[in-house]
XYZ file of C-alpha atoms in Angstrom:
380
model
C 26.435 3.769 14.421
C 21.969 4.925 14.092
C 20.617 5.588 11.155
C 17.308 5.631 9.577
C 15.174 3.930 8.284
C 11.617 4.152 6.192
C 10.172 0.749 5.768
C 5.908 -0.272 3.023
C 3.400 -2.084 4.154
C -0.475 -2.594 3.836
C -2.202 0.609 4.409
C -4.491 0.006 6.887
C -2.324 -1.997 9.344
C 0.549 -0.277 9.690
C -0.004 -0.524 13.799
C 0.247 -4.465 13.299
C 3.001 -4.299 10.278
C 5.037 -1.864 13.332
C 4.147 -4.352 15.829
C 5.887 -6.286 13.943
C 9.074 -4.164 13.123
C 9.214 -3.799 16.997
C 9.230 -6.683 18.271
C 11.813 -7.726 15.398
C 14.325 -4.907 16.252
C 13.933 -4.536 20.097
C 13.370 0.322 19.098
C 10.565 3.209 18.447
C 8.981 2.571 15.956
C 6.479 5.478 13.894
C 4.202 4.222 11.855
C 2.157 7.125 9.449
C 0.007 5.834 6.601
C 0.913 2.888 4.293
C 5.446 3.560 6.312
C 6.526 2.683 8.661
C 10.117 4.450 10.639
C 12.375 3.935 13.359
C 16.385 4.326 13.848
C 17.958 1.267 14.714
C 21.881 0.374 13.146
C 22.611 -1.249 10.525
C 21.666 -4.784 11.073
C 18.175 -3.481 10.547
C 18.248 -3.863 7.591
C 18.942 -7.560 7.054
C 16.258 -8.302 10.354
C 13.585 -6.535 8.152
C 13.900 -8.074 5.112
C 14.410 -12.066 6.621
C 11.758 -11.377 8.927
C 8.788 -8.499 7.722
C 6.986 -10.620 6.306
C 4.064 -7.572 6.854
C 6.720 -4.782 5.210
C 7.186 -4.483 1.144
C 10.300 -2.233 1.406
C 12.763 -1.244 4.072
C 14.622 2.237 2.915
C 17.505 3.903 4.139
C 16.592 7.537 4.737
C 19.918 9.535 3.599
C 17.384 13.343 3.767
C 15.099 14.109 5.389
C 13.788 18.273 4.217
C 10.570 20.335 4.104
C 11.232 22.193 0.522
C 9.692 24.843 -2.052
C 11.152 24.177 -5.197
C 11.967 22.170 -7.437
C 15.655 23.727 -7.509
C 15.708 22.858 -3.176
C 15.370 19.483 -4.206
C 19.082 19.217 -6.700
C 20.396 21.628 -4.139
C 19.385 18.663 -0.198
C 20.265 16.147 -3.217
C 24.013 17.532 -4.266
C 24.909 17.790 -0.896
C 24.521 13.860 0.042
C 27.969 12.208 0.345
C 27.891 9.190 -2.285
C 30.700 7.362 -1.589
C 30.262 5.395 0.801
C 27.121 3.900 -0.612
C 27.771 3.534 -4.225
C 30.783 2.334 -6.409
C 32.436 4.702 -9.180
C 31.112 1.479 -11.575
C 28.075 0.546 -10.690
C 24.352 2.056 -12.461
C 22.411 3.662 -10.869
C 18.309 5.207 -11.358
C 15.496 7.192 -9.317
C 12.399 6.562 -8.584
C 10.263 9.407 -7.235
C 6.212 9.048 -5.707
C 4.956 12.764 -5.408
C 2.037 13.607 -3.753
C 0.264 16.814 -3.653
C 0.146 19.643 -6.353
C 4.023 21.504 -7.444
C 4.592 22.693 -10.547
C 7.096 19.693 -11.792
C 6.458 16.629 -12.829
C 7.008 13.087 -10.842
C 9.446 12.974 -13.978
C 11.021 16.628 -13.972
C 12.035 15.354 -9.385
C 13.568 12.671 -10.528
C 15.741 13.524 -13.432
C 17.199 16.780 -11.579
C 17.826 14.590 -8.182
C 19.345 12.320 -10.583
C 21.566 14.558 -11.652
C 22.023 16.587 -8.249
C 23.747 12.516 -7.432
C 26.029 12.213 -10.758
C 27.301 15.614 -9.708
C 27.601 14.983 -6.093
C 29.565 11.971 -7.363
C 32.048 13.675 -9.412
C 32.513 16.436 -7.622
C 34.199 14.744 -4.932
C 35.027 11.557 -6.835
C 35.894 13.417 -10.865
C 33.470 10.785 -11.509
C 30.639 10.439 -13.529
C 27.618 7.929 -13.027
C 25.528 6.596 -14.732
C 21.730 5.570 -14.980
C 20.302 2.588 -15.990
C 16.140 2.934 -15.407
C 15.467 -0.623 -16.510
C 18.601 -2.628 -14.659
C 20.128 -0.577 -11.676
C 22.957 -1.623 -9.069
C 21.243 0.948 -6.978
C 17.520 2.536 -6.373
C 17.146 5.808 -5.027
C 13.615 6.495 -3.665
C 12.292 10.048 -3.934
C 9.217 10.515 -2.053
C 7.575 13.627 -1.913
C 4.466 15.278 -0.387
C 2.678 18.857 -0.238
C 6.379 20.435 0.541
C 8.191 17.191 2.418
C 11.324 15.518 0.528
C 12.729 12.423 1.868
C 15.327 11.145 -0.160
C 16.320 6.865 0.630
C 17.509 3.769 -1.111
C 15.848 1.364 -2.204
C 17.343 -2.042 0.362
C 15.367 -4.555 -0.297
C 14.654 -4.281 -4.844
C 11.456 -6.582 -5.665
C 8.820 -6.149 -2.849
C 8.949 -8.706 -0.349
C 5.530 -9.843 -1.308
C 6.452 -11.585 -3.822
C 7.497 -13.636 -1.607
C 8.469 -16.421 -5.296
C 6.456 -19.954 -3.943
C 3.230 -18.850 -6.005
C 3.204 -21.049 -9.333
C -0.505 -21.101 -9.588
C -2.535 -17.508 -9.588
C -5.994 -17.612 -7.812
C -8.023 -14.656 -9.613
C -8.872 -12.408 -5.659
C -4.885 -13.363 -4.272
C -3.782 -11.779 -1.312
C -0.522 -10.378 -0.879
C 0.943 -12.773 1.277
C 2.254 -9.021 3.075
C -1.843 -8.686 4.220
C -2.430 -12.301 5.144
C 0.589 -12.140 7.644
C -1.220 -8.826 8.970
C -4.760 -11.332 9.248
C -2.271 -13.609 11.264
C -1.506 -10.733 13.178
C -3.847 -9.160 13.681
C -5.057 -12.737 15.578
C -2.213 -12.415 17.254
C -1.566 -16.312 16.695
C 0.759 -17.828 19.029
C 1.207 -21.213 16.840
C -0.007 -23.778 19.122
C -3.451 -23.344 18.874
C -5.229 -24.754 15.235
C -5.906 -22.646 12.347
C -8.215 -22.651 9.683
C -9.020 -20.719 6.635
C -12.201 -22.041 5.578
C -12.088 -20.259 2.061
C -8.323 -21.373 1.665
C -8.754 -20.001 -2.525
C -4.859 -21.171 -3.607
C -3.783 -21.278 -0.358
C -2.335 -17.907 0.494
C -3.014 -17.890 3.956
C -2.332 -21.154 5.844
C 1.292 -21.201 3.750
C 2.098 -18.012 5.218
C 0.966 -20.172 8.661
C 3.503 -22.217 8.324
C 5.971 -20.437 6.686
C 5.964 -18.315 10.054
C 5.246 -20.986 12.430
C 8.697 -22.461 10.803
C 9.950 -18.811 11.075
C 11.128 -19.676 7.658
C 13.278 -16.305 6.147
C 12.256 -14.472 2.813
C 14.749 -15.001 1.391
C 14.026 -19.484 0.986
C 13.139 -19.131 -2.618
C 16.185 -17.751 -4.217
C 15.327 -14.199 -3.257
C 18.860 -11.751 -4.725
C 18.654 -8.772 -1.810
C 19.540 -5.170 -3.426
C 21.500 -4.460 -0.233
C 24.215 -6.650 -2.361
C 25.487 -3.827 -3.658
C 26.014 -1.465 -1.298
C 29.374 -0.666 -0.171
C 28.570 -1.154 3.298
C 27.046 -4.666 2.668
C 28.600 -7.089 5.583
C 28.349 -10.153 3.831
C 29.616 -12.258 7.367
C 26.871 -10.077 9.036
C 23.837 -11.042 6.806
C 25.230 -14.506 7.093
C 25.556 -14.796 10.675
C 22.231 -13.099 10.827
C 20.528 -15.295 8.375
C 21.326 -18.409 9.816
C 19.357 -17.632 13.835
C 15.790 -16.686 11.090
C 16.311 -20.063 9.821
C 16.369 -21.240 13.002
C 13.388 -24.033 13.445
C 10.887 -23.723 16.085
C 9.774 -26.877 17.751
C 6.558 -26.208 17.477
C 4.405 -27.575 15.204
C 0.775 -26.439 14.987
C -2.567 -27.583 13.432
C -3.240 -25.379 10.104
C -6.359 -26.386 7.727
C -6.974 -24.955 4.893
C -10.988 -25.796 3.133
C -12.399 -24.602 -0.916
C -14.485 -25.992 -2.613
C -13.228 -25.115 -6.197
C -11.859 -27.819 -7.405
C -9.773 -25.911 -9.841
C -8.662 -23.330 -6.846
C -8.115 -26.726 -4.437
C -5.609 -27.861 -6.561
C -4.166 -24.883 -7.055
C -3.553 -25.050 -3.503
C -2.517 -27.857 -3.558
C 0.475 -26.696 -6.407
C 1.579 -23.944 -4.650
C 2.214 -25.483 -0.691
C 4.213 -28.432 -2.934
C 6.577 -25.458 -4.510
C 6.567 -23.632 -0.945
C 7.463 -26.101 1.009
C 4.551 -26.405 3.947
C 3.291 -30.034 2.654
C 3.993 -31.317 5.664
C 2.522 -28.630 8.291
C -0.618 -27.540 5.909
C -3.829 -29.798 5.561
C -6.288 -28.959 2.213
C -9.322 -30.382 2.065
C -11.370 -30.129 -0.727
C -15.065 -28.869 1.206
C -17.483 -26.461 1.443
C -17.363 -23.401 4.137
C -20.933 -23.624 4.424
C -20.114 -27.846 6.301
C -17.457 -27.273 7.806
C -18.901 -30.520 10.537
C -18.822 -32.349 6.722
C -15.199 -32.139 5.855
C -12.592 -31.381 9.607
C -11.581 -33.340 11.930
C -13.291 -33.512 15.358
C -11.253 -33.358 17.687
C -9.695 -30.647 15.315
C -11.150 -27.258 16.988
C -10.151 -24.443 15.779
C -9.172 -21.417 18.285
C -8.072 -19.181 15.324
C -9.744 -18.106 12.170
C -7.986 -16.424 8.638
C -10.425 -16.035 6.205
C -10.727 -13.483 2.689
C -14.093 -13.129 2.055
C -15.806 -13.385 -1.431
C -16.487 -9.486 -1.928
C -19.121 -10.177 -4.548
C -18.176 -6.570 -6.487
C -20.772 -7.056 -8.838
C -24.095 -5.468 -6.903
C -26.324 -8.493 -8.813
C -23.829 -10.754 -6.007
C -24.689 -8.379 -3.380
C -28.493 -10.513 -1.736
C -25.989 -13.319 -1.579
C -23.990 -12.804 0.041
C -25.237 -11.101 3.911
C -27.541 -15.687 3.658
C -23.184 -17.354 2.478
C -21.694 -14.619 5.625
C -24.208 -15.650 8.503
C -24.528 -20.091 6.670
C -20.704 -20.159 6.718
C -20.799 -18.394 10.668
C -23.317 -21.278 11.430
C -21.122 -23.880 10.206
C -17.805 -22.155 12.426
C -19.839 -22.269 15.618
C -20.491 -26.545 14.750
C -17.049 -27.054 14.922
C -15.166 -24.986 16.872
C -15.556 -24.315 21.239
C -14.535 -20.496 21.177
C -11.953 -18.148 18.626
C -11.258 -15.506 17.060
C -12.102 -14.703 13.701
C -10.416 -12.243 11.499
C -11.886 -11.436 8.059
C -11.768 -9.378 4.720
C -13.969 -8.111 2.516
C -15.172 -5.462 1.123
C -19.250 -5.846 2.246
C -18.453 -4.403 5.747
C -22.760 -3.860 5.878
C -23.810 -7.681 4.867
C -21.151 -9.505 7.041
C -21.784 -6.954 10.152
C -25.907 -8.215 9.821
C -24.300 -12.362 9.080
C -22.271 -11.270 12.676
C -25.833 -10.592 14.425
C -27.701 -12.687 12.467
C -25.083 -15.934 14.592
C -24.511 -13.557 16.929
C -20.997 -13.482 17.184
C -19.232 -10.844 18.466
C -17.114 -7.901 16.674
C -14.012 -7.228 18.321
C -11.969 -4.479 15.861
C -12.603 -3.425 12.106
C -10.767 -1.263 10.616
C -10.155 -0.034 7.011
C -7.278 -1.484 4.566
C -5.628 -1.406 1.419
C -6.338 -4.780 -0.483
C -4.237 -3.519 -4.098
C -6.512 -0.896 -5.037
C -9.690 -2.090 -3.734
C -10.537 -0.029 -0.001
C -12.713 -3.929 1.477
C -12.800 -4.213 5.857
C -10.821 -6.404 7.927
C -12.881 -7.677 10.894
C -11.693 -8.898 14.322
C -14.739 -11.079 15.965
C -15.115 -13.876 19.090
C -17.236 -16.748 17.507
């Protein structure tokens, strides 16, 4: 039986995340502004939650329609059969994300949808479901954009970008999902020597190592929301989990360089917590002098870096020189490499590319939290 699903991801990297889901499930996917839509069997819930490194949450779509007024949301929601989803003793909550101009608030919509769920279940079972807004067993998610309405069920729980290994919080830390999007942006093959020359708290090299080790996303004591569903198949889940736990034979060379002793120690703590000490080589050093720190036989072929942004205008003047010096240093330690770089100072980075003679292959605007930044793919 096929179900309709929606998965959320980094806005701007929908194509990368879509390709990941397509590879996991061998199905057609439709990316759409921070979301990916696809149809698949129920096993997709397990596969994407365990292996979707660029994904935040997976939702099972219960209905998708257009509406005119608030009462339409009630009618559409009440027409759904919930008996196969939720047990009489379980609680639920409704979360609503709303975009566009409406005569009602998101709170109004959540209340109306919640009442419809209660009335629908009570009409078919004579049992009134209980609401628990703080810690529900099941979470319904209403997505409203202009006249479009999607009601879905959260199959993940807490966002997958919260991996659970981070014991040191870098002040400008990337979401692990964004780090994975950058890595996939480069089409890294695992056999290629990998470098993050400004690794901060170590997120990028850690995610590269976890990716190469094929370590599933439940490795850090995660509890998935789908386990509370009536249709959850524990045997199938265990079978798929065991498949995702199979280690790959490849052992890539992964290096991270960090100039700050404080962040370097934090990266070491995170690498240890993530269980990739044997896979990630961390070096205390300056990205502008890579030849001084990297082994002579290490020639990076894939370089992924979250550059300093210089948000304050007073620092912008330093960025072009910093970026230029880094690129010169990088050219000195590699014969050829694909570089993925993230920054909000795109003009300064483009000038640095011209200064050093590094060719720009692709660029795209993506969201780093609430900050719009640019992801560059370059050939060094």
